[in-house]
Amino acid sequence: MAYEFNLMRSLIYVGLAKEEYRPKLEHWLYYHHVPESISKFSPYVTKYAFYQAYPTPEEGDRFGARKMQLTEHYWLVNEHLPEMANNIFCEYMPMDVLRWQGCIPDVDSATVHDNSESGDAGRAAGGGDFPPFIFSFVPINWEEDFKGRERTMEDGPNFRWQFLIKYPEECGKEEGERWFHEEVVPFLTGSVRVNRVVSSKVIVNYGAPEAQFDRVVEVWFEGPEEWHELCVNLAKTHLTKPAWAQQDEFPFLKPQHNIASVFLGDRCTSDNLRQYKGYITLR
């Protein structure tokens, strides 16, 4: 057996179909998923953290906002090699978890409640008209640094807009990369509202077949008002709609499918490997 030492970072964008499901999804995450995950991969994962999503800014939905959280891992090995296929126990991931995230139809039935799918099969759900389950692997460090490398925490807190983009078939990856570097990057870096811009290409996606994103980007603002002024208001006059556009206004990409976003702060909600102490309820 040959295990592959492969440093990677992974990003899971956790959606929320509606606020009614937030307590249910949070309960599954902290009561079931965190201890199961730690039991499984603590020997070869160095960081496992949750970042609670901030409220979605006005018009953020058309940027594919995922409203629950970002889940981040740092890996020492590639978990998806054949040598890693045999798990000692099945992950508890009822299909309701995908329903609460909006990846499958919101149907309350006995079939939906059955834990008939493994975690891996569940993560392969979604697609079509439904948002794909997003599990993207990227380099452990950012590949391209466009603006703000001198920034420190002493400069103040940051409103982080992280997003994944998938170039449309009508565009193609080469033209998509040209558009990103020649149109989007100058628009972002040229604004006084933007404090930081970094990006990397996605290495591989694990999840729904349609979730083959091409690039991850992170942009920092002072707050949601600055984001809205630039990405909604100023984009109308400063960015030209490309011929392959999937919507009329920036980001010109199909929400949830060709662009997915999370709006975050600086600190993680739970650094699970170090902080998780079980499901402790409020009295």
Coordinates of N, CA and C in Angstrom, one line a residue, residues 103-243:
C103 N -29.5 21.1 -1.3 CA -28.9 20.4 -2.4 C -29.9 19.3 -3.0
I104 N -30.9 19.0 -2.3 CA -31.9 18.1 -2.8 C -33.3 18.7 -2.6
P105 N -34.4 18.2 -3.2 CA -35.7 18.7 -3.0 C -36.1 18.7 -1.5
D106 N -36.8 19.8 -1.1 CA -37.3 20.0 0.2 C -38.5 19.2 0.4
V107 N -38.4 17.9 0.5 CA -39.6 17.0 0.7 C -39.4 16.2 2.0
D108 N -40.4 16.3 2.8 CA -40.4 15.6 4.1 C -41.1 14.3 4.0
S109 N -40.3 13.2 3.8 CA -40.8 11.9 3.6 C -40.0 10.9 4.3
A110 N -40.5 9.7 4.5 CA -39.8 8.6 5.1 C -38.5 8.3 4.3
T111 N -38.6 8.3 3.0 CA -37.4 8.1 2.2 C -36.3 9.1 2.5
V112 N -36.7 10.3 2.6 CA -35.7 11.4 2.9 C -35.0 11.1 4.2
H113 N -35.8 10.7 5.2 CA -35.3 10.5 6.5 C -34.4 9.2 6.7
D114 N -34.5 8.3 5.7 CA -33.7 7.1 5.8 C -32.2 7.5 5.7
N115 N -31.4 6.9 6.5 CA -30.0 7.1 6.4 C -29.4 6.0 5.4
S116 N -30.0 6.1 4.2 CA -29.7 5.1 3.2 C -28.4 5.4 2.4
E117 N -27.9 6.6 2.5 CA -26.7 7.0 1.8 C -25.6 7.1 2.7
S118 N -24.4 6.8 2.2 CA -23.2 7.1 3.0 C -22.9 8.6 2.9
G119 N -21.9 9.0 3.7 CA -21.5 10.4 3.6 C -21.0 10.8 2.3
D120 N -20.2 9.8 1.7 CA -19.6 10.1 0.4 C -20.7 10.2 -0.7
A121 N -21.7 9.3 -0.6 CA -22.8 9.4 -1.6 C -23.6 10.6 -1.4
G122 N -23.8 11.0 -0.2 CA -24.6 12.2 0.1 C -23.9 13.5 -0.5
R123 N -22.5 13.5 -0.4 CA -21.8 14.6 -0.9 C -21.8 14.6 -2.4
A124 N -22.2 13.5 -3.1 CA -22.3 13.5 -4.5 C -23.7 13.9 -5.0
A125 N -24.6 14.3 -4.1 CA -25.9 14.7 -4.4 C -25.8 16.1 -4.9
G126 N -27.0 16.6 -5.4 CA -27.1 17.9 -5.9 C -26.8 18.0 -7.4
G127 N -26.8 19.2 -7.9 CA -26.6 19.4 -9.3 C -27.9 19.6 -10.0
G128 N -27.9 19.8 -11.3 CA -29.1 20.1 -12.0 C -29.5 21.5 -11.6
D129 N -30.8 21.6 -11.2 CA -31.3 22.9 -10.7 C -31.0 23.2 -9.3
F130 N -30.4 22.2 -8.6 CA -30.1 22.3 -7.2 C -28.7 22.7 -7.0
P131 N -28.3 23.5 -6.0 CA -26.9 23.8 -5.7 C -26.1 22.5 -5.5
P132 N -24.9 22.4 -6.0 CA -24.1 21.2 -5.8 C -23.5 21.3 -4.4
F133 N -23.2 20.1 -3.8 CA -22.4 20.1 -2.6 C -21.0 20.5 -3.0
I134 N -20.4 21.5 -2.3 CA -19.1 22.0 -2.6 C -18.1 21.6 -1.7
F135 N -17.1 20.8 -2.2 CA -16.0 20.3 -1.4 C -14.7 20.5 -2.3
S136 N -14.1 21.6 -2.2 CA -13.0 21.9 -3.2 C -11.6 21.9 -2.4
F137 N -10.7 21.3 -3.1 CA -9.3 21.2 -2.6 C -8.4 22.2 -3.3
V138 N -7.7 23.0 -2.6 CA -6.8 24.1 -3.1 C -5.4 24.0 -2.5
P139 N -4.5 24.7 -3.1 CA -3.1 24.7 -2.5 C -3.2 25.1 -1.0
I140 N -2.2 24.6 -0.2 CA -2.2 25.0 1.2 C -2.0 26.4 1.5
N141 N -1.4 27.1 0.5 CA -1.2 28.6 0.6 C -1.7 29.2 -0.7
W142 N -2.0 30.5 -0.6 CA -2.5 31.3 -1.8 C -1.4 31.3 -2.8
E143 N -1.8 31.1 -4.1 CA -0.9 31.1 -5.2 C -0.6 32.6 -5.8
E144 N -1.6 33.4 -5.8 CA -1.5 34.7 -6.4 C -1.9 35.8 -5.3
D145 N -1.0 36.8 -5.2 CA -1.2 37.8 -4.2 C -1.3 39.1 -4.9
F146 N -2.5 39.7 -5.1 CA -2.8 40.8 -5.9 C -2.7 42.2 -5.2
K147 N -3.1 42.2 -3.9 CA -3.2 43.4 -3.2 C -3.2 43.2 -1.7
G148 N -2.5 44.1 -0.9 CA -2.6 44.1 0.5 C -1.7 43.2 1.3
R149 N -0.6 42.8 0.7 CA 0.3 41.8 1.4 C 0.9 42.4 2.7
E150 N 0.9 43.7 2.8 CA 1.5 44.4 4.0 C 0.5 44.5 5.2
R151 N -0.8 44.1 5.0 CA -1.8 44.2 6.0 C -1.6 43.3 7.2
T152 N -1.8 43.8 8.4 CA -1.7 43.0 9.6 C -3.0 43.2 10.4
M153 N -3.1 42.4 11.4 CA -4.3 42.5 12.3 C -4.5 43.8 13.0
E154 N -3.4 44.5 13.1 CA -3.4 45.8 13.7 C -4.1 46.8 12.8
D155 N -4.3 46.5 11.6 CA -5.0 47.4 10.7 C -6.6 47.3 10.8
G156 N -7.0 46.4 11.7 CA -8.4 46.3 12.0 C -9.0 45.0 11.4
P157 N -10.3 44.7 11.9 CA -11.0 43.5 11.4 C -11.3 43.6 9.9
N158 N -11.6 42.4 9.4 CA -11.9 42.3 8.0 C -13.2 41.6 7.7
F159 N -13.9 42.2 6.7 CA -15.1 41.5 6.1 C -14.6 40.8 4.9
R160 N -14.6 39.4 5.0 CA -14.0 38.6 4.0 C -15.0 38.1 3.0
W161 N -14.9 38.3 1.8 CA -15.7 37.8 0.7 C -14.8 36.7 0.0
Q162 N -15.2 35.4 0.3 CA -14.5 34.3 -0.4 C -15.4 33.7 -1.4
F163 N -15.0 33.4 -2.6 CA -15.9 32.9 -3.6 C -15.1 31.9 -4.5
L164 N -15.9 31.0 -5.0 CA -15.4 30.0 -6.0 C -16.1 30.3 -7.4
I165 N -15.3 30.2 -8.4 CA -15.9 30.5 -9.8 C -15.6 29.3 -10.7
K166 N -16.6 29.0 -11.5 CA -16.5 28.0 -12.6 C -16.8 28.7 -13.9
Y167 N -15.8 28.7 -14.8 CA -16.1 29.4 -16.1 C -17.1 28.6 -16.9
P168 N -18.0 29.3 -17.5 CA -19.1 28.7 -18.3 C -18.4 28.0 -19.6
E169 N -19.1 26.9 -20.0 CA -18.6 26.2 -21.2 C -18.5 27.2 -22.4
E170 N -19.4 28.1 -22.5 CA -19.4 29.1 -23.7 C -18.2 30.0 -23.6
C171 N -17.6 30.1 -22.4 CA -16.4 31.0 -22.2 C -15.1 30.2 -22.4
G172 N -15.0 29.0 -21.7 CA -13.8 28.2 -21.8 C -12.8 28.7 -20.7
K173 N -12.0 27.9 -20.3 CA -11.1 28.2 -19.2 C -10.0 29.3 -19.6
E174 N -9.5 29.2 -20.8 CA -8.5 30.2 -21.2 C -9.1 31.6 -21.2
E175 N -10.3 31.7 -21.8 CA -10.9 33.0 -21.9 C -11.4 33.5 -20.5
G176 N -11.8 32.5 -19.7 CA -12.2 32.8 -18.3 C -11.1 33.3 -17.5
E177 N -9.9 32.7 -17.6 CA -8.7 33.2 -16.9 C -8.3 34.6 -17.4
R178 N -8.4 34.8 -18.7 CA -8.1 36.2 -19.2 C -9.1 37.2 -18.6
W179 N -10.4 36.9 -18.6 CA -11.4 37.8 -18.1 C -11.1 38.0 -16.6
F180 N -10.8 37.0 -15.8 CA -10.6 37.2 -14.4 C -9.4 38.1 -14.2
H181 N -8.2 37.8 -14.8 CA -7.0 38.6 -14.6 C -7.0 40.0 -15.2
E182 N -7.7 40.2 -16.3 CA -7.7 41.5 -17.0 C -8.9 42.4 -16.7
E183 N -10.0 41.8 -16.2 CA -11.2 42.6 -16.0 C -11.5 42.6 -14.5
V184 N -11.6 41.4 -13.8 CA -12.0 41.4 -12.4 C -10.9 41.8 -11.5
V185 N -9.7 41.3 -11.6 CA -8.6 41.7 -10.7 C -8.4 43.2 -10.7
P186 N -8.2 43.9 -11.8 CA -8.0 45.3 -11.8 C -9.2 46.1 -11.2
F187 N -10.4 45.6 -11.4 CA -11.6 46.2 -10.8 C -11.5 46.2 -9.3
L188 N -11.1 45.0 -8.8 CA -11.0 44.8 -7.3 C -9.8 45.6 -6.7
T189 N -8.7 45.4 -7.3 CA -7.4 46.0 -6.7 C -7.4 47.5 -6.9
G190 N -8.1 48.0 -7.9 CA -8.1 49.5 -8.1 C -9.1 50.2 -7.2
S191 N -9.8 49.6 -6.4 CA -10.8 50.2 -5.5 C -10.2 50.5 -4.1
V192 N -10.4 51.7 -3.6 CA -10.0 52.0 -2.2 C -10.8 51.2 -1.2
R193 N -11.9 50.7 -1.6 CA -12.7 49.9 -0.6 C -12.2 48.5 -0.4
V194 N -11.2 48.1 -1.2 CA -10.7 46.7 -1.1 C -9.3 46.8 -0.4
N195 N -9.1 46.0 0.6 CA -7.9 45.9 1.4 C -7.0 44.7 1.0
R196 N -7.6 43.7 0.5 CA -6.8 42.5 0.2 C -7.4 41.7 -0.9
V197 N -6.6 41.1 -1.8 CA -7.1 40.3 -2.8 C -6.0 39.1 -3.1
V198 N -6.5 37.9 -2.9 CA -5.6 36.7 -3.2 C -6.5 35.7 -3.9
S199 N -5.8 34.8 -4.6 CA -6.5 33.8 -5.3 C -5.6 32.5 -5.6
S200 N -6.3 31.4 -5.8 CA -5.6 30.2 -6.2 C -6.5 29.4 -7.2
K201 N -5.9 28.6 -8.0 CA -6.6 27.6 -8.8 C -7.1 26.4 -7.9
V202 N -8.2 25.9 -8.2 CA -8.7 24.7 -7.5 C -7.9 23.5 -8.0
I203 N -7.5 22.7 -7.1 CA -6.8 21.4 -7.5 C -7.7 20.4 -8.0
V204 N -8.7 20.1 -7.1 CA -9.7 19.0 -7.5 C -11.0 19.3 -6.6
N205 N -12.1 18.9 -7.1 CA -13.4 19.0 -6.4 C -13.9 17.6 -6.0
Y206 N -14.4 17.5 -4.8 CA -14.9 16.3 -4.4 C -16.4 16.5 -4.0
G207 N -17.3 15.9 -4.7 CA -18.7 16.2 -4.4 C -19.5 16.0 -5.6
A208 N -20.6 16.8 -5.8 CA -21.4 16.7 -6.9 C -20.6 16.8 -8.2
P209 N -20.9 16.0 -9.2 CA -20.1 16.1 -10.5 C -20.1 17.5 -11.1
E210 N -21.1 18.3 -10.9 CA -21.2 19.6 -11.5 C -20.3 20.6 -10.8
A211 N -19.8 20.3 -9.6 CA -19.1 21.3 -8.7 C -17.7 21.4 -9.1
Q212 N -17.4 21.4 -10.4 CA -16.0 21.5 -10.8 C -15.5 22.9 -10.9
F213 N -15.3 23.6 -9.8 CA -14.9 25.0 -9.8 C -13.5 25.1 -10.3
D214 N -13.2 26.3 -10.9 CA -11.8 26.5 -11.4 C -10.9 27.3 -10.5
R215 N -11.5 28.2 -9.7 CA -10.6 29.2 -9.0 C -11.3 29.6 -7.7
V216 N -10.5 29.9 -6.7 CA -11.0 30.5 -5.4 C -10.4 31.8 -5.2
V217 N -11.2 32.8 -4.8 CA -10.7 34.1 -4.6 C -11.2 34.6 -3.2
E218 N -10.3 35.4 -2.6 CA -10.7 36.1 -1.3 C -10.4 37.6 -1.4
V219 N -11.4 38.4 -1.0 CA -11.3 39.8 -1.1 C -11.8 40.4 0.3
W220 N -11.0 41.3 0.8 CA -11.3 41.9 2.1 C -11.8 43.3 2.0
F221 N -12.9 43.6 2.8 CA -13.5 44.9 2.9 C -13.5 45.3 4.3
E222 N -13.9 46.6 4.6 CA -14.2 47.0 5.9 C -15.5 46.4 6.4
G223 N -16.4 46.3 5.6 CA -17.7 45.8 6.0 C -18.6 45.5 4.8
P224 N -19.8 45.1 5.0 CA -20.8 44.8 3.9 C -21.2 46.0 3.1
E225 N -21.2 47.2 3.6 CA -21.5 48.4 2.9 C -20.5 48.7 1.8
E226 N -19.2 48.5 2.1 CA -18.2 48.7 1.1 C -18.3 47.6 0.0
W227 N -18.6 46.4 0.4 CA -18.7 45.3 -0.6 C -19.9 45.7 -1.5
H228 N -21.0 46.1 -1.0 CA -22.2 46.4 -1.8 C -21.9 47.6 -2.7
E229 N -21.3 48.6 -2.2 CA -21.0 49.8 -3.1 C -20.1 49.4 -4.3
L230 N -19.1 48.6 -4.1 CA -18.3 48.2 -5.2 C -18.9 47.2 -6.1
C231 N -19.3 46.0 -5.5 CA -19.7 44.9 -6.3 C -21.1 45.0 -6.9
V232 N -21.9 45.8 -6.3 CA -23.3 46.0 -6.8 C -23.4 47.3 -7.6
N233 N -23.1 48.4 -6.9 CA -23.3 49.7 -7.5 C -22.3 50.1 -8.5
L234 N -21.0 50.1 -8.1 CA -20.0 50.5 -9.1 C -19.7 49.6 -10.2
A235 N -20.0 48.3 -10.0 CA -19.8 47.3 -11.0 C -20.7 47.5 -12.2
K236 N -21.8 48.2 -12.0 CA -22.8 48.4 -13.1 C -22.1 49.3 -14.2
T237 N -21.2 50.3 -13.7 CA -20.7 51.2 -14.7 C -19.2 50.9 -15.0
H238 N -18.6 50.0 -14.2 CA -17.1 49.8 -14.3 C -16.8 48.5 -15.0
L239 N -17.8 47.6 -15.1 CA -17.5 46.3 -15.7 C -18.4 46.0 -16.9
T240 N -17.9 45.5 -18.0 CA -18.7 45.3 -19.2 C -19.2 43.9 -19.2
K241 N -20.5 43.7 -19.5 CA -21.0 42.4 -19.6 C -20.4 41.6 -20.7
P242 N -19.8 40.4 -20.4 CA -19.2 39.6 -21.5 C -20.2 38.9 -22.3
A243 N -19.8 38.5 -23.5 CA -20.7 37.8 -24.4 C -21.3 36.5 -23.8

